[in-house]
PDB file of C-alpha atoms and ligand atoms in Angstrom:
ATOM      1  CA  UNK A 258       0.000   0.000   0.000  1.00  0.00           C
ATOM      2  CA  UNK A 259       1.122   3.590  -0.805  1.00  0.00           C
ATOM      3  CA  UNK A 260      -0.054   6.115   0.936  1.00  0.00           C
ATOM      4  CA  UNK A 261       0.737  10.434  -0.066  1.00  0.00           C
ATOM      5  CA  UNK A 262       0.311  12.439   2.410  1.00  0.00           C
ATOM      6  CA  UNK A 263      -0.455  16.180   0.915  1.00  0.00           C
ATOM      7  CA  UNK A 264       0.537  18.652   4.020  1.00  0.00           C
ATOM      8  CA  UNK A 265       1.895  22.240   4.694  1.00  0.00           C
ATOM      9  CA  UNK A 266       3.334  20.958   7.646  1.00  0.00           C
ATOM     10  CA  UNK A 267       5.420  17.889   6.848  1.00  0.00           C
ATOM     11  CA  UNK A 268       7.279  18.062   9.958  1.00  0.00           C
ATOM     12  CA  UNK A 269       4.095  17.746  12.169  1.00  0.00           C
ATOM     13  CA  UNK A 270       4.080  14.372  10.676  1.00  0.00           C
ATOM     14  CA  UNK A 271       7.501  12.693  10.868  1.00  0.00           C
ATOM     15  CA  UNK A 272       7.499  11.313  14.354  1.00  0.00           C
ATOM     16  CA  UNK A 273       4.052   9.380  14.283  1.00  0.00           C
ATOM     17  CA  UNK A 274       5.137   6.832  11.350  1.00  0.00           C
ATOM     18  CA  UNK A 275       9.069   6.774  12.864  1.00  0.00           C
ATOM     19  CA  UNK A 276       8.037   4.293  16.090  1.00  0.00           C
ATOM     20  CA  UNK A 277       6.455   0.846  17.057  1.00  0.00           C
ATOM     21  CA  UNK A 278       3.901  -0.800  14.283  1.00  0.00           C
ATOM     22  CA  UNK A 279       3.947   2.029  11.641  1.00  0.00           C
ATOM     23  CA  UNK A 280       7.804   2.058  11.670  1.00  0.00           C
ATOM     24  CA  UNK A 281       7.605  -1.869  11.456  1.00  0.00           C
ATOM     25  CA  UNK A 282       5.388  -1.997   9.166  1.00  0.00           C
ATOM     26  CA  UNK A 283       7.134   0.612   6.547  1.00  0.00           C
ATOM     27  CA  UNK A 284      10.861  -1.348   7.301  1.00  0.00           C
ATOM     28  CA  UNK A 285       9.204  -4.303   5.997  1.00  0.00           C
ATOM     29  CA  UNK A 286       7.904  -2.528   2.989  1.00  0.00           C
ATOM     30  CA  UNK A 287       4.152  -3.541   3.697  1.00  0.00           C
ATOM     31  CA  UNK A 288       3.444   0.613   3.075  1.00  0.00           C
ATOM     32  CA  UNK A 289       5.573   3.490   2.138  1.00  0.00           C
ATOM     33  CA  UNK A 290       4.248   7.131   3.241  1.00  0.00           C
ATOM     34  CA  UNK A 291       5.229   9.657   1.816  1.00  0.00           C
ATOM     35  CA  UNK A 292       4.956  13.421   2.905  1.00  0.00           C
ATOM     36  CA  UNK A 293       4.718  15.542   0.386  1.00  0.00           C
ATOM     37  CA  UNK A 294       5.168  19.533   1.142  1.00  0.00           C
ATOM     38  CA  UNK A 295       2.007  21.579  -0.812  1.00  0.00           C
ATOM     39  CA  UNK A 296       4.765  24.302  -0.759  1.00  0.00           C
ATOM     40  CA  UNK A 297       6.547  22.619  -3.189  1.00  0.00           C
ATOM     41  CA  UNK A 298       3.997  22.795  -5.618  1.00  0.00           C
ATOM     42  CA  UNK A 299       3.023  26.872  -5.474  1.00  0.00           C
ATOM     43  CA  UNK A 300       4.205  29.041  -8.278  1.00  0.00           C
ATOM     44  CA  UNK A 301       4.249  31.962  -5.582  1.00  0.00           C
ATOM     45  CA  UNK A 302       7.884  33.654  -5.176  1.00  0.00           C
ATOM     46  CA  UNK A 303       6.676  33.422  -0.983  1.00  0.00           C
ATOM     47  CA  UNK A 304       5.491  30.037  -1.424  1.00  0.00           C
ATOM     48  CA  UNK A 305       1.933  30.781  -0.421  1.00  0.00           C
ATOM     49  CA  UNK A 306      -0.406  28.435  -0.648  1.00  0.00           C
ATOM     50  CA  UNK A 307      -3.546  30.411   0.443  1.00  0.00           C
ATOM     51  CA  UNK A 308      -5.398  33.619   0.149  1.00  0.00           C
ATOM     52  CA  UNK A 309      -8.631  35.664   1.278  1.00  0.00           C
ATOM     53  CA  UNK A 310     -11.539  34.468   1.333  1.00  0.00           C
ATOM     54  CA  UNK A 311     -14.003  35.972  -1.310  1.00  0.00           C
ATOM     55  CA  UNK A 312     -17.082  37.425  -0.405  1.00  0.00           C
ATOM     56  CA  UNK A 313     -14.539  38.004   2.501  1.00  0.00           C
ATOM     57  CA  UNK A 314     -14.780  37.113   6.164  1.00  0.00           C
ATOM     58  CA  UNK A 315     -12.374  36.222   8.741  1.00  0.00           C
ATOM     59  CA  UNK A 316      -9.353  33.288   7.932  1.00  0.00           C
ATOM     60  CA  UNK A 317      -7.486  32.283   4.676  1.00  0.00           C
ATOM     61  CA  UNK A 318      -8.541  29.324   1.881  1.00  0.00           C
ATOM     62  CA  UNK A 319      -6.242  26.854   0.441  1.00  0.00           C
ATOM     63  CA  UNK A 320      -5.694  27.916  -2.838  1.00  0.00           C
ATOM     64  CA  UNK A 321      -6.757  25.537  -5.442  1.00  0.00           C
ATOM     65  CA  UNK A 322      -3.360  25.766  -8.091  1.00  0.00           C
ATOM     66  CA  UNK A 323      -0.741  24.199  -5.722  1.00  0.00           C
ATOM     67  CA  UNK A 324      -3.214  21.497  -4.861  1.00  0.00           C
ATOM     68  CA  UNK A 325      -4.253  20.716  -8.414  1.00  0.00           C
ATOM     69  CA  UNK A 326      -0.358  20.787  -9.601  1.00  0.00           C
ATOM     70  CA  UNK A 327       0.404  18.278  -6.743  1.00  0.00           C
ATOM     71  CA  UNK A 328      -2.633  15.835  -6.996  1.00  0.00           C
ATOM     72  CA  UNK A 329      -1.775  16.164 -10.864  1.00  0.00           C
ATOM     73  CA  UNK A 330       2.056  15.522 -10.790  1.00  0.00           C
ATOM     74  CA  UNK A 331       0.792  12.458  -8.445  1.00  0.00           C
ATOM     75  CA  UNK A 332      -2.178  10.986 -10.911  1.00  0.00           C
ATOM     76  CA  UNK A 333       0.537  11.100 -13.413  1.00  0.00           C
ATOM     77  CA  UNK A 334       2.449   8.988 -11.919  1.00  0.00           C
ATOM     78  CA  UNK A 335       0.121   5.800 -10.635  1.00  0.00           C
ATOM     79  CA  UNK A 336      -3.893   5.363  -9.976  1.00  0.00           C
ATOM     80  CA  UNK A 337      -4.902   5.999  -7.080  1.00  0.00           C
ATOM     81  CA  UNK A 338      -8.276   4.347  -5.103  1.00  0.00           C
ATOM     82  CA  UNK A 339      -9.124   7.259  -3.316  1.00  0.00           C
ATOM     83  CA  UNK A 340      -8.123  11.120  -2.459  1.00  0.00           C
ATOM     84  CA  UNK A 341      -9.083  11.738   1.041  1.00  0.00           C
ATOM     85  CA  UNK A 342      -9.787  15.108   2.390  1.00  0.00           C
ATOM     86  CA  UNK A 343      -9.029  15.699   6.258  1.00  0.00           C
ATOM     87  CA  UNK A 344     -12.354  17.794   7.871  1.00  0.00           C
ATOM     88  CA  UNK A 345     -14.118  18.024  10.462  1.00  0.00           C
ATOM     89  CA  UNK A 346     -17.090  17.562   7.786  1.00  0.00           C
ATOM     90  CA  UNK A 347     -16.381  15.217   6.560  1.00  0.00           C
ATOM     91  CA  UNK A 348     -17.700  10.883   7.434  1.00  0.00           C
ATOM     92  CA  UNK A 349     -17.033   9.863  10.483  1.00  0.00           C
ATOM     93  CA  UNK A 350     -13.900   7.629  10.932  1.00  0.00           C
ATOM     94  CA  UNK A 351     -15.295   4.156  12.600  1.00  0.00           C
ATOM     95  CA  UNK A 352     -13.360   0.893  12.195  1.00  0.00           C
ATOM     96  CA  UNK A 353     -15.713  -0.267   9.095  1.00  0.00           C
ATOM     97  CA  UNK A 354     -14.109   2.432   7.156  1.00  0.00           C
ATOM     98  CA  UNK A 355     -10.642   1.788   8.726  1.00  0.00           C
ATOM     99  CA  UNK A 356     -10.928  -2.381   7.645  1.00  0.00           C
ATOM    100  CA  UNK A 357     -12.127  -1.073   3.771  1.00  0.00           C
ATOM    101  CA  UNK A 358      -9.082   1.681   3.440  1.00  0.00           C
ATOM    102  CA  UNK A 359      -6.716  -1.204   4.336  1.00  0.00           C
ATOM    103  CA  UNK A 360      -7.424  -2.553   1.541  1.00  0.00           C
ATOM    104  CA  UNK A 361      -6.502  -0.079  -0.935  1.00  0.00           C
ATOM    105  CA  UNK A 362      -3.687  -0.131  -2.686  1.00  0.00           C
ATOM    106  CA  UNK A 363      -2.850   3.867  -3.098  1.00  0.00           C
ATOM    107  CA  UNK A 364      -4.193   6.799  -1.289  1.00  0.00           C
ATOM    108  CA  UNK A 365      -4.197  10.455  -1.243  1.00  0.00           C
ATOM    109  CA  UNK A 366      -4.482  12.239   2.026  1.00  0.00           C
ATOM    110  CA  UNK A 367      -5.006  15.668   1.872  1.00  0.00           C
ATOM    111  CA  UNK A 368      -4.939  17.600   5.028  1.00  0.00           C
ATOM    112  CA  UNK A 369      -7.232  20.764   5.495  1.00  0.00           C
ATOM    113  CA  UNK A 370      -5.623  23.769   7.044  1.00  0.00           C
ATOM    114  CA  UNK A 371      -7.048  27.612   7.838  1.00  0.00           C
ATOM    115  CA  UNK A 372     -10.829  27.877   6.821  1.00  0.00           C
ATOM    116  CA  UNK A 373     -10.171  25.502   4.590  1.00  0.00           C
ATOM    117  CA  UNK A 374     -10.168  24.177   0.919  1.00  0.00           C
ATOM    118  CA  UNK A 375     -11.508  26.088  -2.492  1.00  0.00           C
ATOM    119  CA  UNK A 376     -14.672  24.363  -2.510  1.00  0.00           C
ATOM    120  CA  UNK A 377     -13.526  23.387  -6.277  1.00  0.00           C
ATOM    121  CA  UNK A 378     -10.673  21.293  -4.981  1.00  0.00           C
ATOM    122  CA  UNK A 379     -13.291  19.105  -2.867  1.00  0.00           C
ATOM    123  CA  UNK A 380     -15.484  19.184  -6.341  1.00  0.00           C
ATOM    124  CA  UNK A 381     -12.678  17.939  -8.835  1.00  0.00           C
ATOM    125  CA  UNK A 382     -10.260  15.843  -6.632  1.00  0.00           C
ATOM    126  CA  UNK A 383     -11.722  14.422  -3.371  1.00  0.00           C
ATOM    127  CA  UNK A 384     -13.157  11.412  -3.609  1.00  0.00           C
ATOM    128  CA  UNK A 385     -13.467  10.752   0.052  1.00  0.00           C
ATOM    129  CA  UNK A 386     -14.312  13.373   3.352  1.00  0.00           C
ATOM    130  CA  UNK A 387     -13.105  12.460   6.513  1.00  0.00           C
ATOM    131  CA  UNK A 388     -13.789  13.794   9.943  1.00  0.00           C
ATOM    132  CA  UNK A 389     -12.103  11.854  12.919  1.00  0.00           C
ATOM    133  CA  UNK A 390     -14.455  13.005  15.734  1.00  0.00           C
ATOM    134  CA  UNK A 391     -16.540  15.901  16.371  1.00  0.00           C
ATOM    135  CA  UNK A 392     -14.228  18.417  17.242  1.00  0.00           C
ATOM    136  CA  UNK A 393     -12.367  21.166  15.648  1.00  0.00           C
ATOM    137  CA  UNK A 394      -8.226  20.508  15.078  1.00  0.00           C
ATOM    138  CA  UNK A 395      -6.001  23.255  14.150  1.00  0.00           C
ATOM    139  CA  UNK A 396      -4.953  21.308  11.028  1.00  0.00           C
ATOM    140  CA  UNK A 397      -5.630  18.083   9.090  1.00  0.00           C
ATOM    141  CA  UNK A 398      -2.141  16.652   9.873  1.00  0.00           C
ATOM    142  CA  UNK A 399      -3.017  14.919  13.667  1.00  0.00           C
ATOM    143  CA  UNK A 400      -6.324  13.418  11.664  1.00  0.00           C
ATOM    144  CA  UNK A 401      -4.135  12.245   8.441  1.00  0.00           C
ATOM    145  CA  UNK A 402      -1.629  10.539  11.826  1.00  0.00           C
ATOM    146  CA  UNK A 403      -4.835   8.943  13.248  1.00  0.00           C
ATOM    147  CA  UNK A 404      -6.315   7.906   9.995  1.00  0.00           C
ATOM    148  CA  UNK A 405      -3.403   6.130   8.685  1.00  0.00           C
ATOM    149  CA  UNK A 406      -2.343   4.601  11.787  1.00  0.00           C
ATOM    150  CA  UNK A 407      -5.587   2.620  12.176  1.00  0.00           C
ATOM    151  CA  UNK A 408      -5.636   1.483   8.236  1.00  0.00           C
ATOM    152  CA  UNK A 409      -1.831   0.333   8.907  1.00  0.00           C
ATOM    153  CA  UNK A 410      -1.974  -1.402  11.490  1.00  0.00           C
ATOM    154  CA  UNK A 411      -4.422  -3.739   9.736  1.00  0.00           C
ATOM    155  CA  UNK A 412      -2.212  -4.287   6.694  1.00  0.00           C
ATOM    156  CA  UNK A 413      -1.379  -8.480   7.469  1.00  0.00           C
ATOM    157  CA  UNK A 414       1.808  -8.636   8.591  1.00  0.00           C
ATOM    158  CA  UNK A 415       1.672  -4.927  10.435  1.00  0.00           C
ATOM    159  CA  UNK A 416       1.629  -6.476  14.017  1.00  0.00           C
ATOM    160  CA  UNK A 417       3.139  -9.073  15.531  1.00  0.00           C
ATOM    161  CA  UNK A 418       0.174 -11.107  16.321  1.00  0.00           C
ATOM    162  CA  UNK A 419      -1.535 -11.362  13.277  1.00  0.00           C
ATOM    163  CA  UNK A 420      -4.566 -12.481  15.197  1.00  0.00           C
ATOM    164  CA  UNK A 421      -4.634  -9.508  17.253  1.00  0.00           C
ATOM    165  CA  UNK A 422      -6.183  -6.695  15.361  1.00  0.00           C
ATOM    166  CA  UNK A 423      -9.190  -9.155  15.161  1.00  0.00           C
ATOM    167  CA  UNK A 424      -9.370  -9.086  18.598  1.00  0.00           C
ATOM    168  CA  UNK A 425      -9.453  -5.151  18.914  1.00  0.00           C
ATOM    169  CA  UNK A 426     -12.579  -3.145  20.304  1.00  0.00           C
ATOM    170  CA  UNK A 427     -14.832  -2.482  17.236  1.00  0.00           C
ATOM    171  CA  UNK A 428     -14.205  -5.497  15.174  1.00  0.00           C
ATOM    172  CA  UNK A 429     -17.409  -6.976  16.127  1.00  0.00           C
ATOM    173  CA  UNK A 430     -19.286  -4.476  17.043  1.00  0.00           C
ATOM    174  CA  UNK A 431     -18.022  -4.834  20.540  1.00  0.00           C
ATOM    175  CA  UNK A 432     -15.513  -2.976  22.722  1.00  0.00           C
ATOM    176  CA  UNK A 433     -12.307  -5.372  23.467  1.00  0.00           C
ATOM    177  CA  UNK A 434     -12.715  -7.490  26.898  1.00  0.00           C
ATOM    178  CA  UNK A 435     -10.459  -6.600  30.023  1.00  0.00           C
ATOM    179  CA  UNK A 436      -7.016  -7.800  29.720  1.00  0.00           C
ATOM    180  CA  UNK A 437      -4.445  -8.736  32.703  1.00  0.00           C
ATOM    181  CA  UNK A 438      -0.318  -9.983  33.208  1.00  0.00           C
ATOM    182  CA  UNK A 439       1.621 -11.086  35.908  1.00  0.00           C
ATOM    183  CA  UNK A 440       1.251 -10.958  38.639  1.00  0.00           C
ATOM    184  CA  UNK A 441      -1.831 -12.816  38.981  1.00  0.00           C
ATOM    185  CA  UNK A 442      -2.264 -11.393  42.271  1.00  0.00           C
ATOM    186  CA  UNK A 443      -1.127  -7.877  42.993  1.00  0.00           C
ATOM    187  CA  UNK A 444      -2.023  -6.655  47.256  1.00  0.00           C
ATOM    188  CA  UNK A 445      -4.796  -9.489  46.890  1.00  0.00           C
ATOM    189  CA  UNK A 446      -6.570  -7.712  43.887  1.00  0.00           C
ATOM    190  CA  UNK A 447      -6.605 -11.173  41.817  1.00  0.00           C
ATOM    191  CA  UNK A 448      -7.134 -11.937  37.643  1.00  0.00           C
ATOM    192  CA  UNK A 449     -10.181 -13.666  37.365  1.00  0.00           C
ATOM    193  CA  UNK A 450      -9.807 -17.595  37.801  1.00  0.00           C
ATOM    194  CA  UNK A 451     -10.820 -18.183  34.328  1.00  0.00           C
ATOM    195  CA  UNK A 452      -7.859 -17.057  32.533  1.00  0.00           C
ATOM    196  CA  UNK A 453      -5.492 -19.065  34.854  1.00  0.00           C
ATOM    197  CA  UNK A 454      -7.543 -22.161  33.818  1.00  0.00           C
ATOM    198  CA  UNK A 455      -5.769 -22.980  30.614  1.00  0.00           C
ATOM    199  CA  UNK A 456      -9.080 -23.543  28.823  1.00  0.00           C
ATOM    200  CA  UNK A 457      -9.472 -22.088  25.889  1.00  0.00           C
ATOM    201  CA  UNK A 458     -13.246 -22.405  25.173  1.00  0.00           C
ATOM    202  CA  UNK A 459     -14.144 -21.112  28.616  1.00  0.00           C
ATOM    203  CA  UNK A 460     -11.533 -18.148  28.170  1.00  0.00           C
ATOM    204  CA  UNK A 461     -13.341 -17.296  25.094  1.00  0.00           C
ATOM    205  CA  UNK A 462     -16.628 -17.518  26.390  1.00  0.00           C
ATOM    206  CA  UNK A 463     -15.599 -15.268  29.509  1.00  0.00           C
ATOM    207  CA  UNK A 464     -13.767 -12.556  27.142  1.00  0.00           C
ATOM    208  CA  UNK A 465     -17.261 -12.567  24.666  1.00  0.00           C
ATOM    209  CA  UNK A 466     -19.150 -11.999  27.676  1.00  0.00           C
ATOM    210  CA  UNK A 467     -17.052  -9.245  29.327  1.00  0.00           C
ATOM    211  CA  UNK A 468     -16.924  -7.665  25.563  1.00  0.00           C
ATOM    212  CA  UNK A 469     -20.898  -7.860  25.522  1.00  0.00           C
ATOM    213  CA  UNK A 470     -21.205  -6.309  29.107  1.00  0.00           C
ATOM    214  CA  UNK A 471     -18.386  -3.431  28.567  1.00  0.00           C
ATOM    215  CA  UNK A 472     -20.246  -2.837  25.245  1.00  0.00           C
ATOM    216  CA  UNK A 473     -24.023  -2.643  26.774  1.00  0.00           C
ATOM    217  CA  UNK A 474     -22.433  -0.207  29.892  1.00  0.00           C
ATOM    218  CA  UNK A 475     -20.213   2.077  27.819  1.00  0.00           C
ATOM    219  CA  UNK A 476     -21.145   2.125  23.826  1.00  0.00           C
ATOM    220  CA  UNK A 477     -25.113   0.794  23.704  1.00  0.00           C
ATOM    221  CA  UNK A 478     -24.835   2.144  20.146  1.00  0.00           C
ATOM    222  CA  UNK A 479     -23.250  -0.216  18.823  1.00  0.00           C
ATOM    223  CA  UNK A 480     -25.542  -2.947  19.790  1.00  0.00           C
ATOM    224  CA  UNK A 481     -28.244  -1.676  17.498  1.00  0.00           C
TER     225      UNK A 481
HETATM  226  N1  LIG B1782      -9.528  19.089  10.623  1.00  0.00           N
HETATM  227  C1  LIG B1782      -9.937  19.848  11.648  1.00  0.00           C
HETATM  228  N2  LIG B1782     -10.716  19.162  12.487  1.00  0.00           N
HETATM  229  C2  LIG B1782     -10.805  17.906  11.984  1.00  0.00           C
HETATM  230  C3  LIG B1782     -11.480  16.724  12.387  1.00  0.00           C
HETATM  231  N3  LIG B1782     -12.237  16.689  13.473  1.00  0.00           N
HETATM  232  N4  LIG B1782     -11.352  15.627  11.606  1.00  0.00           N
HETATM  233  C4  LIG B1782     -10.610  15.664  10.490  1.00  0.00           C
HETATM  234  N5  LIG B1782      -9.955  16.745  10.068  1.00  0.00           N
HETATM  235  C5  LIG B1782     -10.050  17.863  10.799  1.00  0.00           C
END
């Protein structure tokens, strides 16, 4: 999987994909990233990538050149499944979309910054809109982090336990069950006697009960 990440501040973006399962999971070449500087791609002597807003009002617009001459310069080059806009109106990021964008095989990620995109980018280029909660960021760069971290760590081979991210809250439907280590009793708080057992059909009965009853307390949503 490839995935371009369009940004004015690369930087911002470095340290989440240079640690733990992204970093594994780029060293074995499962996915490269690549952060691409929208800077590059202005014709401006200052570099600028945005200006007022007509009609005016308060807070600047990504322009719409830069962004066309990079999402152009990038088309040339390969196909690409989808060109993802970072907003906070945009779909909600759940782990249905998450499991589908793993699949892909390349991705644009465009990150919104100031008031925003020229509407006419969002018209010609994005295929997909992306919000990652309901909340306002300063930038698109922490939701283009968060949004490729969950897709990557899906990619088979990503973790270590290939089993695990089946396991994860959300797969089902259900939030993840409790989880304990050593020791098995700490100041005579003690892990439930079940997972000491050894067997493996009760342990998975008792974890898809917990799941169920952590689901029903804290996310009855997703039970509908
Ligand atoms: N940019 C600003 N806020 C955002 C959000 N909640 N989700 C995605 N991108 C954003």
């Amino acid at each position: 999987m490839r995935i371009d990440i369009i940004t004015v501040l690369p930087q911002l973006l470095e340290s989440p994909f240079e640690h733990s399962i992204l970093k594994r999971a780029i060293d074995k070449g499962l996915v490269e990233v690549n952060l691409i500087n929208l800077r590059d791609y202005s014709t401006h002597k200052q570099k600028s990538v945005d200006d007022y807003a007509f009609g005016g009002g308060a807070g600047m617009v990504m322009s719409i050149e830069p962004i066309a001459n990079c999402i152009n310069a990038l088309k040339a080059e390969r196909e690409y499944d989808e060109v993802i806009y970072t907003s906070p109106d945009g779909e909600l990021l759940d782990q249905k979309m998450s499991n589908r964008l793993s699949t892909l095989k390349n991705i644009i990620i465009l990150c919104g910054h100031y008031k925003g995109v020229d509407q006419r980018v969002r018209d010609l280029f994005i295929t997909k809109e992306i919000s990652i909660g309901d909340y306002v960021l300063s930038g698109g760069e922490l939701a283009a982090a968060v949004i490729s971290d969950s897709i990557i760590r899906l990619i088979p081979g990503a973790m270590s336990d290939e089993t695990s991210a089946l396991t994860d809250s959300f797969q089902d439907n259900l939030l993840a069950p409790p989880v304990y280590t050593r020791p098995a009793d700490f100041n005579g708080i003690k892990v439930p006697e079940v997972l000491l057992s050894g067997h493996t059909a009760n342990i998975e009965n008792w974890r898809y009960e917990e799941s169920v009853k952590r689901t029903k307390e804290r996310r009855p949503d997703l039970l509908k």
